[in-house]
PDB file of C-alpha atoms in Angstrom:
ATOM      1  CA  UNK A   1     -23.796 -70.536  32.281  1.00 71.00           C
ATOM      2  CA  UNK A   2     -24.297 -68.861  35.914  1.00 83.00           C
ATOM      3  CA  UNK A   3     -21.774 -66.251  36.261  1.00 83.00           C
ATOM      4  CA  UNK A   4     -24.045 -64.751  33.153  1.00 79.00           C
ATOM      5  CA  UNK A   5     -27.567 -64.745  34.535  1.00 86.00           C
ATOM      6  CA  UNK A   6     -29.210 -61.110  35.591  1.00 87.00           C
ATOM      7  CA  UNK A   7     -28.752 -62.482  39.683  1.00 89.00           C
ATOM      8  CA  UNK A   8     -24.811 -62.663  39.335  1.00 90.00           C
ATOM      9  CA  UNK A   9     -24.575 -59.085  37.215  1.00 89.00           C
ATOM     10  CA  UNK A  10     -26.661 -57.718  39.077  1.00 90.00           C
ATOM     11  CA  UNK A  11     -24.046 -58.053  41.780  1.00 91.00           C
ATOM     12  CA  UNK A  12     -21.216 -57.770  39.473  1.00 94.00           C
ATOM     13  CA  UNK A  13     -22.559 -54.088  38.366  1.00 92.00           C
ATOM     14  CA  UNK A  14     -21.726 -52.803  42.561  1.00 94.00           C
ATOM     15  CA  UNK A  15     -18.285 -53.689  41.557  1.00 97.00           C
ATOM     16  CA  UNK A  16     -15.011 -52.501  39.375  1.00 98.00           C
ATOM     17  CA  UNK A  17     -12.721 -53.925  36.632  1.00 98.00           C
ATOM     18  CA  UNK A  18     -10.060 -51.553  35.819  1.00 97.00           C
ATOM     19  CA  UNK A  19      -7.100 -52.073  33.907  1.00 96.00           C
ATOM     20  CA  UNK A  20      -4.421 -49.991  32.123  1.00 93.00           C
ATOM     21  CA  UNK A  21      -4.249 -50.634  28.350  1.00 88.00           C
ATOM     22  CA  UNK A  22      -2.030 -49.149  25.157  1.00 80.00           C
ATOM     23  CA  UNK A  23      -5.163 -51.436  23.248  1.00 72.00           C
ATOM     24  CA  UNK A  24      -5.340 -55.343  23.130  1.00 84.00           C
ATOM     25  CA  UNK A  25      -5.157 -56.467  27.071  1.00 89.00           C
ATOM     26  CA  UNK A  26      -8.215 -53.242  27.800  1.00 92.00           C
ATOM     27  CA  UNK A  27     -10.076 -54.350  24.825  1.00 93.00           C
ATOM     28  CA  UNK A  28     -10.477 -58.081  26.128  1.00 93.00           C
ATOM     29  CA  UNK A  29     -10.784 -57.342  29.868  1.00 95.00           C
ATOM     30  CA  UNK A  30     -13.210 -54.320  28.859  1.00 95.00           C
ATOM     31  CA  UNK A  31     -15.536 -56.342  26.406  1.00 95.00           C
ATOM     32  CA  UNK A  32     -15.489 -59.178  29.036  1.00 94.00           C
ATOM     33  CA  UNK A  33     -16.474 -57.797  32.062  1.00 96.00           C
ATOM     34  CA  UNK A  34     -18.570 -55.066  30.700  1.00 95.00           C
ATOM     35  CA  UNK A  35     -20.351 -59.045  29.229  1.00 93.00           C
ATOM     36  CA  UNK A  36     -20.209 -60.279  33.138  1.00 94.00           C
ATOM     37  CA  UNK A  37     -21.807 -56.864  34.303  1.00 95.00           C
ATOM     38  CA  UNK A  38     -18.839 -55.521  35.912  1.00 97.00           C
ATOM     39  CA  UNK A  39     -18.611 -51.293  35.940  1.00 97.00           C
ATOM     40  CA  UNK A  40     -15.352 -51.304  33.667  1.00 98.00           C
ATOM     41  CA  UNK A  41     -12.723 -48.408  32.833  1.00 98.00           C
ATOM     42  CA  UNK A  42      -9.486 -49.385  30.606  1.00 97.00           C
ATOM     43  CA  UNK A  43      -6.541 -46.551  31.441  1.00 96.00           C
ATOM     44  CA  UNK A  44      -5.374 -46.286  27.335  1.00 93.00           C
ATOM     45  CA  UNK A  45      -1.838 -43.947  26.897  1.00 87.00           C
ATOM     46  CA  UNK A  46      -1.437 -41.177  23.761  1.00 80.00           C
ATOM     47  CA  UNK A  47      -0.191 -43.867  21.900  1.00 78.00           C
ATOM     48  CA  UNK A  48      -3.575 -46.677  21.509  1.00 86.00           C
ATOM     49  CA  UNK A  49      -5.147 -46.816  18.361  1.00 89.00           C
ATOM     50  CA  UNK A  50      -7.988 -44.541  18.017  1.00 92.00           C
ATOM     51  CA  UNK A  51     -10.079 -47.056  16.927  1.00 93.00           C
ATOM     52  CA  UNK A  52      -9.580 -49.110  19.447  1.00 93.00           C
ATOM     53  CA  UNK A  53     -10.542 -46.405  22.440  1.00 94.00           C
ATOM     54  CA  UNK A  54     -13.679 -45.416  20.188  1.00 95.00           C
ATOM     55  CA  UNK A  55     -14.865 -49.411  20.174  1.00 95.00           C
ATOM     56  CA  UNK A  56     -14.376 -49.840  23.582  1.00 96.00           C
ATOM     57  CA  UNK A  57     -16.526 -47.180  24.189  1.00 96.00           C
ATOM     58  CA  UNK A  58     -19.367 -48.994  21.774  1.00 97.00           C
ATOM     59  CA  UNK A  59     -19.166 -52.037  24.282  1.00 96.00           C
ATOM     60  CA  UNK A  60     -19.964 -49.581  27.730  1.00 97.00           C
ATOM     61  CA  UNK A  61     -16.566 -49.451  28.725  1.00 97.00           C
ATOM     62  CA  UNK A  62     -15.587 -46.447  30.470  1.00 97.00           C
ATOM     63  CA  UNK A  63     -12.124 -45.038  28.996  1.00 96.00           C
ATOM     64  CA  UNK A  64      -9.782 -42.577  30.316  1.00 96.00           C
ATOM     65  CA  UNK A  65      -7.337 -40.833  28.166  1.00 94.00           C
ATOM     66  CA  UNK A  66      -3.675 -40.095  29.275  1.00 93.00           C
ATOM     67  CA  UNK A  67      -0.882 -37.391  27.077  1.00 89.00           C
ATOM     68  CA  UNK A  68       1.757 -39.737  28.928  1.00 83.00           C
ATOM     69  CA  UNK A  69       3.197 -43.119  27.892  1.00 84.00           C
ATOM     70  CA  UNK A  70       1.819 -46.580  28.997  1.00 85.00           C
ATOM     71  CA  UNK A  71       3.437 -46.315  32.287  1.00 86.00           C
ATOM     72  CA  UNK A  72       1.501 -43.750  33.420  1.00 90.00           C
ATOM     73  CA  UNK A  73      -1.877 -45.038  32.162  1.00 91.00           C
ATOM     74  CA  UNK A  74      -0.774 -47.874  34.449  1.00 91.00           C
ATOM     75  CA  UNK A  75       0.514 -45.869  37.056  1.00 92.00           C
ATOM     76  CA  UNK A  76      -3.098 -43.803  37.208  1.00 94.00           C
ATOM     77  CA  UNK A  77      -5.283 -47.011  36.811  1.00 95.00           C
ATOM     78  CA  UNK A  78      -3.649 -48.407  39.716  1.00 95.00           C
ATOM     79  CA  UNK A  79      -4.030 -45.638  42.160  1.00 96.00           C
ATOM     80  CA  UNK A  80      -7.498 -44.888  41.159  1.00 95.00           C
ATOM     81  CA  UNK A  81      -8.654 -47.956  41.490  1.00 97.00           C
ATOM     82  CA  UNK A  82      -7.529 -48.132  45.172  1.00 96.00           C
ATOM     83  CA  UNK A  83      -9.316 -45.772  45.940  1.00 97.00           C
ATOM     84  CA  UNK A  84     -12.643 -47.762  45.755  1.00 96.00           C
ATOM     85  CA  UNK A  85     -12.921 -51.244  48.040  1.00 96.00           C
ATOM     86  CA  UNK A  86     -14.641 -52.757  45.431  1.00 97.00           C
ATOM     87  CA  UNK A  87     -12.682 -52.128  41.982  1.00 98.00           C
ATOM     88  CA  UNK A  88      -9.924 -54.815  40.515  1.00 97.00           C
ATOM     89  CA  UNK A  89      -6.871 -53.961  38.845  1.00 97.00           C
ATOM     90  CA  UNK A  90      -6.119 -55.901  36.512  1.00 95.00           C
ATOM     91  CA  UNK A  91      -2.648 -55.146  36.280  1.00 92.00           C
ATOM     92  CA  UNK A  92      -0.354 -57.257  33.753  1.00 89.00           C
ATOM     93  CA  UNK A  93       2.623 -55.465  35.478  1.00 88.00           C
ATOM     94  CA  UNK A  94       3.219 -57.242  38.408  1.00 90.00           C
ATOM     95  CA  UNK A  95       0.299 -59.703  38.651  1.00 92.00           C
ATOM     96  CA  UNK A  96       0.856 -63.911  39.109  1.00 94.00           C
ATOM     97  CA  UNK A  97      -2.555 -64.488  37.999  1.00 94.00           C
ATOM     98  CA  UNK A  98      -2.505 -62.464  34.771  1.00 93.00           C
ATOM     99  CA  UNK A  99       0.856 -64.467  34.199  1.00 96.00           C
ATOM    100  CA  UNK A 100       0.066 -68.110  35.024  1.00 96.00           C
ATOM    101  CA  UNK A 101      -3.083 -67.096  33.008  1.00 95.00           C
ATOM    102  CA  UNK A 102      -0.790 -66.407  29.421  1.00 95.00           C
ATOM    103  CA  UNK A 103       0.964 -69.360  30.849  1.00 98.00           C
ATOM    104  CA  UNK A 104      -1.829 -71.480  29.569  1.00 97.00           C
ATOM    105  CA  UNK A 105      -1.955 -71.226  25.993  1.00 97.00           C
ATOM    106  CA  UNK A 106       0.920 -73.140  26.314  1.00 98.00           C
ATOM    107  CA  UNK A 107      -1.479 -76.225  26.276  1.00 98.00           C
ATOM    108  CA  UNK A 108      -3.587 -74.841  23.034  1.00 97.00           C
ATOM    109  CA  UNK A 109      -0.062 -74.763  21.340  1.00 97.00           C
ATOM    110  CA  UNK A 110       0.954 -78.501  22.476  1.00 98.00           C
ATOM    111  CA  UNK A 111      -2.276 -79.266  21.157  1.00 98.00           C
ATOM    112  CA  UNK A 112      -2.602 -77.970  18.331  1.00 97.00           C
ATOM    113  CA  UNK A 113       1.278 -79.447  17.762  1.00 98.00           C
ATOM    114  CA  UNK A 114      -0.834 -82.849  18.307  1.00 97.00           C
ATOM    115  CA  UNK A 115      -3.260 -82.649  15.554  1.00 98.00           C
ATOM    116  CA  UNK A 116      -0.804 -80.883  12.718  1.00 97.00           C
ATOM    117  CA  UNK A 117       1.312 -84.556  13.620  1.00 97.00           C
ATOM    118  CA  UNK A 118       3.791 -82.334  14.047  1.00 97.00           C
ATOM    119  CA  UNK A 119       7.053 -83.349  17.186  1.00 96.00           C
ATOM    120  CA  UNK A 120       9.040 -81.290  19.229  1.00 97.00           C
ATOM    121  CA  UNK A 121      12.245 -83.614  20.846  1.00 94.00           C
ATOM    122  CA  UNK A 122      15.728 -82.800  19.947  1.00 91.00           C
ATOM    123  CA  UNK A 123      16.026 -83.409  16.395  1.00 93.00           C
ATOM    124  CA  UNK A 124      12.215 -81.433  16.213  1.00 95.00           C
ATOM    125  CA  UNK A 125      13.117 -78.580  18.120  1.00 96.00           C
ATOM    126  CA  UNK A 126      10.168 -74.884  18.437  1.00 98.00           C
ATOM    127  CA  UNK A 127      11.102 -71.331  17.637  1.00 98.00           C
ATOM    128  CA  UNK A 128       8.772 -69.653  18.742  1.00 98.00           C
ATOM    129  CA  UNK A 129       8.981 -65.137  18.120  1.00 98.00           C
ATOM    130  CA  UNK A 130       6.619 -63.435  20.430  1.00 98.00           C
ATOM    131  CA  UNK A 131       6.274 -59.435  20.138  1.00 97.00           C
ATOM    132  CA  UNK A 132       7.001 -58.206  23.490  1.00 97.00           C
ATOM    133  CA  UNK A 133       5.557 -55.157  25.283  1.00 93.00           C
ATOM    134  CA  UNK A 134       5.858 -54.793  29.454  1.00 93.00           C
ATOM    135  CA  UNK A 135       6.367 -58.994  28.677  1.00 95.00           C
ATOM    136  CA  UNK A 136       3.217 -60.521  30.460  1.00 94.00           C
ATOM    137  CA  UNK A 137       1.818 -62.634  27.458  1.00 95.00           C
ATOM    138  CA  UNK A 138       5.220 -63.095  25.865  1.00 97.00           C
ATOM    139  CA  UNK A 139       6.310 -64.293  29.533  1.00 97.00           C
ATOM    140  CA  UNK A 140       3.887 -66.105  30.866  1.00 97.00           C
ATOM    141  CA  UNK A 141       3.505 -68.029  26.821  1.00 98.00           C
ATOM    142  CA  UNK A 142       7.500 -69.073  27.751  1.00 98.00           C
ATOM    143  CA  UNK A 143       6.950 -69.837  30.422  1.00 98.00           C
ATOM    144  CA  UNK A 144       3.845 -72.632  29.828  1.00 98.00           C
ATOM    145  CA  UNK A 145       6.065 -73.519  27.021  1.00 98.00           C
ATOM    146  CA  UNK A 146       9.056 -73.971  29.002  1.00 98.00           C
ATOM    147  CA  UNK A 147       7.194 -76.757  31.392  1.00 98.00           C
ATOM    148  CA  UNK A 148       6.283 -78.439  28.294  1.00 98.00           C
ATOM    149  CA  UNK A 149       8.640 -79.143  25.933  1.00 98.00           C
ATOM    150  CA  UNK A 150      12.487 -77.682  28.463  1.00 97.00           C
ATOM    151  CA  UNK A 151      14.939 -77.181  26.706  1.00 96.00           C
ATOM    152  CA  UNK A 152      13.980 -77.997  22.782  1.00 96.00           C
ATOM    153  CA  UNK A 153      11.868 -75.060  23.161  1.00 98.00           C
ATOM    154  CA  UNK A 154      13.352 -71.871  21.924  1.00 98.00           C
ATOM    155  CA  UNK A 155      11.617 -68.529  23.191  1.00 98.00           C
ATOM    156  CA  UNK A 156      12.674 -65.214  21.078  1.00 98.00           C
ATOM    157  CA  UNK A 157      10.840 -61.546  21.939  1.00 98.00           C
ATOM    158  CA  UNK A 158      11.109 -59.436  19.097  1.00 97.00           C
ATOM    159  CA  UNK A 159      10.645 -55.340  20.230  1.00 97.00           C
ATOM    160  CA  UNK A 160      10.694 -52.668  18.514  1.00 97.00           C
ATOM    161  CA  UNK A 161      14.052 -51.028  17.887  1.00 97.00           C
ATOM    162  CA  UNK A 162      12.590 -47.491  19.897  1.00 97.00           C
ATOM    163  CA  UNK A 163      11.560 -49.239  22.685  1.00 97.00           C
ATOM    164  CA  UNK A 164      13.281 -52.414  23.208  1.00 98.00           C
ATOM    165  CA  UNK A 165      12.174 -52.403  27.615  1.00 97.00           C
ATOM    166  CA  UNK A 166      12.434 -55.840  28.157  1.00 98.00           C
ATOM    167  CA  UNK A 167      15.871 -56.248  26.377  1.00 98.00           C
ATOM    168  CA  UNK A 168      16.922 -52.743  28.233  1.00 98.00           C
ATOM    169  CA  UNK A 169      16.159 -54.765  31.220  1.00 98.00           C
ATOM    170  CA  UNK A 170      17.901 -57.824  30.439  1.00 98.00           C
ATOM    171  CA  UNK A 171      20.712 -56.478  29.362  1.00 96.00           C
ATOM    172  CA  UNK A 172      21.204 -54.236  32.255  1.00 97.00           C
ATOM    173  CA  UNK A 173      19.901 -56.515  35.085  1.00 97.00           C
ATOM    174  CA  UNK A 174      17.966 -53.281  36.154  1.00 97.00           C
ATOM    175  CA  UNK A 175      14.499 -54.682  34.799  1.00 97.00           C
ATOM    176  CA  UNK A 176      11.846 -52.474  35.801  1.00 96.00           C
ATOM    177  CA  UNK A 177      14.237 -49.913  37.041  1.00 96.00           C
ATOM    178  CA  UNK A 178      15.833 -48.920  33.809  1.00 97.00           C
ATOM    179  CA  UNK A 179      13.088 -47.608  31.430  1.00 96.00           C
ATOM    180  CA  UNK A 180      14.218 -46.679  27.223  1.00 97.00           C
ATOM    181  CA  UNK A 181      13.866 -43.463  27.529  1.00 96.00           C
ATOM    182  CA  UNK A 182      16.792 -43.385  29.849  1.00 97.00           C
ATOM    183  CA  UNK A 183      18.985 -44.513  26.868  1.00 97.00           C
ATOM    184  CA  UNK A 184      18.027 -41.744  24.744  1.00 97.00           C
ATOM    185  CA  UNK A 185      15.503 -43.537  22.831  1.00 97.00           C
ATOM    186  CA  UNK A 186      12.100 -42.645  22.047  1.00 94.00           C
ATOM    187  CA  UNK A 187       9.671 -45.533  23.453  1.00 93.00           C
ATOM    188  CA  UNK A 188       7.066 -44.142  20.500  1.00 92.00           C
ATOM    189  CA  UNK A 189       6.831 -46.865  17.955  1.00 93.00           C
ATOM    190  CA  UNK A 190       3.682 -47.688  14.844  1.00 91.00           C
ATOM    191  CA  UNK A 191       3.104 -51.099  17.277  1.00 92.00           C
ATOM    192  CA  UNK A 192       1.047 -49.954  19.903  1.00 88.00           C
ATOM    193  CA  UNK A 193       0.407 -52.687  21.458  1.00 87.00           C
ATOM    194  CA  UNK A 194       5.165 -52.666  21.886  1.00 93.00           C
ATOM    195  CA  UNK A 195       5.021 -49.519  22.723  1.00 91.00           C
ATOM    196  CA  UNK A 196       6.275 -49.151  26.469  1.00 92.00           C
ATOM    197  CA  UNK A 197       9.042 -47.815  28.056  1.00 93.00           C
ATOM    198  CA  UNK A 198      10.044 -49.738  30.560  1.00 94.00           C
ATOM    199  CA  UNK A 199       9.617 -53.601  31.277  1.00 96.00           C
ATOM    200  CA  UNK A 200       7.722 -55.814  33.945  1.00 95.00           C
ATOM    201  CA  UNK A 201      10.294 -56.617  36.721  1.00 96.00           C
ATOM    202  CA  UNK A 202       8.923 -59.548  37.413  1.00 96.00           C
ATOM    203  CA  UNK A 203       8.324 -61.371  34.486  1.00 97.00           C
ATOM    204  CA  UNK A 204      12.443 -59.795  33.633  1.00 97.00           C
ATOM    205  CA  UNK A 205      13.864 -61.580  36.567  1.00 97.00           C
ATOM    206  CA  UNK A 206      11.764 -64.332  35.486  1.00 97.00           C
ATOM    207  CA  UNK A 207      12.783 -64.731  31.604  1.00 97.00           C
ATOM    208  CA  UNK A 208      16.339 -64.777  32.707  1.00 95.00           C
ATOM    209  CA  UNK A 209      16.248 -68.371  33.068  1.00 91.00           C
ATOM    210  CA  UNK A 210      13.938 -69.373  29.461  1.00 97.00           C
ATOM    211  CA  UNK A 211      14.013 -66.973  27.247  1.00 97.00           C
ATOM    212  CA  UNK A 212      16.759 -67.318  24.348  1.00 97.00           C
ATOM    213  CA  UNK A 213      17.327 -64.121  22.909  1.00 96.00           C
ATOM    214  CA  UNK A 214      15.549 -60.882  22.370  1.00 97.00           C
ATOM    215  CA  UNK A 215      15.620 -58.953  18.569  1.00 96.00           C
ATOM    216  CA  UNK A 216      14.362 -56.030  17.646  1.00 96.00           C
ATOM    217  CA  UNK A 217      12.568 -54.251  14.930  1.00 96.00           C
ATOM    218  CA  UNK A 218      12.899 -51.324  12.635  1.00 96.00           C
ATOM    219  CA  UNK A 219       9.301 -49.627  12.388  1.00 96.00           C
ATOM    220  CA  UNK A 220       9.280 -49.101   8.600  1.00 95.00           C
ATOM    221  CA  UNK A 221       9.806 -52.730   8.533  1.00 95.00           C
ATOM    222  CA  UNK A 222       6.386 -53.720  10.268  1.00 95.00           C
ATOM    223  CA  UNK A 223       3.523 -52.617   7.347  1.00 93.00           C
ATOM    224  CA  UNK A 224       5.519 -54.569   4.584  1.00 94.00           C
ATOM    225  CA  UNK A 225       5.362 -57.446   7.067  1.00 94.00           C
ATOM    226  CA  UNK A 226       1.935 -57.500   7.030  1.00 94.00           C
ATOM    227  CA  UNK A 227       0.986 -56.869   3.960  1.00 95.00           C
ATOM    228  CA  UNK A 228       3.496 -60.418   2.737  1.00 94.00           C
ATOM    229  CA  UNK A 229       1.577 -61.735   5.741  1.00 94.00           C
ATOM    230  CA  UNK A 230      -2.279 -60.926   3.882  1.00 94.00           C
ATOM    231  CA  UNK A 231      -1.409 -61.486   0.485  1.00 95.00           C
ATOM    232  CA  UNK A 232       0.911 -64.595   1.000  1.00 95.00           C
ATOM    233  CA  UNK A 233      -1.694 -66.109   4.034  1.00 93.00           C
ATOM    234  CA  UNK A 234      -4.629 -64.031   4.054  1.00 93.00           C
ATOM    235  CA  UNK A 235      -4.307 -63.360   7.382  1.00 93.00           C
ATOM    236  CA  UNK A 236      -4.435 -60.253   9.244  1.00 94.00           C
ATOM    237  CA  UNK A 237      -2.195 -58.951  11.834  1.00 93.00           C
ATOM    238  CA  UNK A 238      -1.593 -55.550  13.503  1.00 92.00           C
ATOM    239  CA  UNK A 239       1.940 -53.802  13.519  1.00 92.00           C
ATOM    240  CA  UNK A 240       2.763 -54.945  16.891  1.00 93.00           C
ATOM    241  CA  UNK A 241       2.543 -58.986  15.854  1.00 92.00           C
ATOM    242  CA  UNK A 242       3.664 -58.655  12.439  1.00 92.00           C
ATOM    243  CA  UNK A 243       7.426 -57.677  14.174  1.00 95.00           C
ATOM    244  CA  UNK A 244       7.216 -61.151  14.957  1.00 96.00           C
ATOM    245  CA  UNK A 245       8.183 -62.183  11.754  1.00 95.00           C
ATOM    246  CA  UNK A 246      11.374 -61.234  11.484  1.00 95.00           C
ATOM    247  CA  UNK A 247      12.445 -63.186  14.156  1.00 95.00           C
ATOM    248  CA  UNK A 248      13.180 -65.770  11.739  1.00 95.00           C
ATOM    249  CA  UNK A 249      14.900 -63.400   9.662  1.00 94.00           C
ATOM    250  CA  UNK A 250      16.866 -61.948  11.955  1.00 92.00           C
ATOM    251  CA  UNK A 251      17.942 -65.497  13.812  1.00 94.00           C
ATOM    252  CA  UNK A 252      18.765 -67.096  10.117  1.00 93.00           C
ATOM    253  CA  UNK A 253      20.637 -63.830   8.575  1.00 93.00           C
ATOM    254  CA  UNK A 254      22.602 -62.078  11.364  1.00 93.00           C
ATOM    255  CA  UNK A 255      25.620 -63.134  13.286  1.00 94.00           C
ATOM    256  CA  UNK A 256      24.321 -64.134  16.767  1.00 94.00           C
ATOM    257  CA  UNK A 257      21.717 -65.506  15.616  1.00 93.00           C
ATOM    258  CA  UNK A 258      23.564 -68.619  14.117  1.00 92.00           C
ATOM    259  CA  UNK A 259      25.865 -68.856  16.964  1.00 94.00           C
ATOM    260  CA  UNK A 260      22.997 -69.539  18.451  1.00 95.00           C
ATOM    261  CA  UNK A 261      22.078 -71.800  16.556  1.00 94.00           C
ATOM    262  CA  UNK A 262      25.769 -73.747  16.376  1.00 93.00           C
ATOM    263  CA  UNK A 263      25.881 -73.463  20.447  1.00 93.00           C
ATOM    264  CA  UNK A 264      22.498 -75.280  20.509  1.00 92.00           C
ATOM    265  CA  UNK A 265      23.471 -77.872  18.373  1.00 89.00           C
ATOM    266  CA  UNK A 266      20.233 -79.789  17.147  1.00 80.00           C
ATOM    267  CA  UNK A 267      18.857 -80.146  13.876  1.00 78.00           C
ATOM    268  CA  UNK A 268      16.984 -77.153  11.498  1.00 88.00           C
ATOM    269  CA  UNK A 269      16.040 -79.257   8.984  1.00 90.00           C
ATOM    270  CA  UNK A 270      12.943 -81.400  11.289  1.00 92.00           C
ATOM    271  CA  UNK A 271      13.007 -77.619  13.298  1.00 96.00           C
ATOM    272  CA  UNK A 272       9.169 -75.599  13.729  1.00 97.00           C
ATOM    273  CA  UNK A 273       9.138 -71.896  13.536  1.00 97.00           C
ATOM    274  CA  UNK A 274       6.033 -70.324  14.842  1.00 97.00           C
ATOM    275  CA  UNK A 275       5.210 -66.710  15.193  1.00 96.00           C
ATOM    276  CA  UNK A 276       2.789 -65.902  17.477  1.00 95.00           C
ATOM    277  CA  UNK A 277       0.188 -63.400  16.180  1.00 90.00           C
ATOM    278  CA  UNK A 278      -2.376 -62.357  18.397  1.00 82.00           C
ATOM    279  CA  UNK A 279      -4.151 -58.817  17.408  1.00 79.00           C
ATOM    280  CA  UNK A 280      -5.904 -58.118  13.931  1.00 86.00           C
ATOM    281  CA  UNK A 281      -9.283 -59.054  14.137  1.00 88.00           C
ATOM    282  CA  UNK A 282     -10.929 -56.782  15.352  1.00 90.00           C
ATOM    283  CA  UNK A 283      -8.689 -54.125  13.504  1.00 92.00           C
ATOM    284  CA  UNK A 284     -11.799 -51.337  10.790  1.00 93.00           C
ATOM    285  CA  UNK A 285     -12.041 -52.428   7.849  1.00 94.00           C
ATOM    286  CA  UNK A 286     -10.835 -48.713   6.295  1.00 94.00           C
ATOM    287  CA  UNK A 287      -7.998 -49.124   9.103  1.00 93.00           C
ATOM    288  CA  UNK A 288      -6.926 -52.548   7.605  1.00 93.00           C
ATOM    289  CA  UNK A 289      -6.948 -50.834   3.769  1.00 93.00           C
ATOM    290  CA  UNK A 290      -4.614 -48.064   5.329  1.00 92.00           C
ATOM    291  CA  UNK A 291      -2.070 -50.785   7.067  1.00 90.00           C
ATOM    292  CA  UNK A 292      -2.241 -52.605   3.538  1.00 91.00           C
ATOM    293  CA  UNK A 293      -1.067 -49.863   1.714  1.00 89.00           C
TER     294      UNK A 293
END
């Protein structure tokens, strides 16, 4: 692979990749950028877990920490990147390219459903529950799924009760112009990847046409969810991903959910429900035990 050869790495070494993150985006961008030889800087908020910072530093990534939240890390990272003509900032808040990159995940889902012989049509609707922070990943995935399955896929975002930034933006129509702190919420949550006070305005405006709904989850329900999944399926996930487990529970058990199902008028007997459970494989064993206990 040409890009991984020494000649390419020598060129990349004179350039910098930067990103603002509470964790998983920083891990993915950080590690792959170092592999290609870039000088790599990840700007992380106070909500980011210590083991994620240590993992990045172990790969040679420069980690810059901030006392503020995700918004501050992104803002400062963007400002620092602009000062260097050879620096590129991976902007989860406003990047159309990153958004479309997330959307390609839908092609993988389509392939896996076909391999499993799972139909998606009016008699066999697909319901997808996605953890939501600033909105880039769940928004892009939803956009991609809608291009493939149209009205036969129903996508719900799941957010922590103290950090429902996408819900706040959608309900008010203010999108990035309102923060959860404006509503008296803390923006703090054990689901560090979802600890975002202000949603992406670009994603929020786009999702007005595609999203089926947004659900919120109490923090104390996150660890029981990941414990249940680990004990029954042998799959470990982070608290952020565990939030999505409550998606179908809320949809079927609460009045608003039942009203939605009645409105769309499709059969639940043949429906498929998918939890978008990214995150978990890199969590150190000691941290896993703490969360499961």
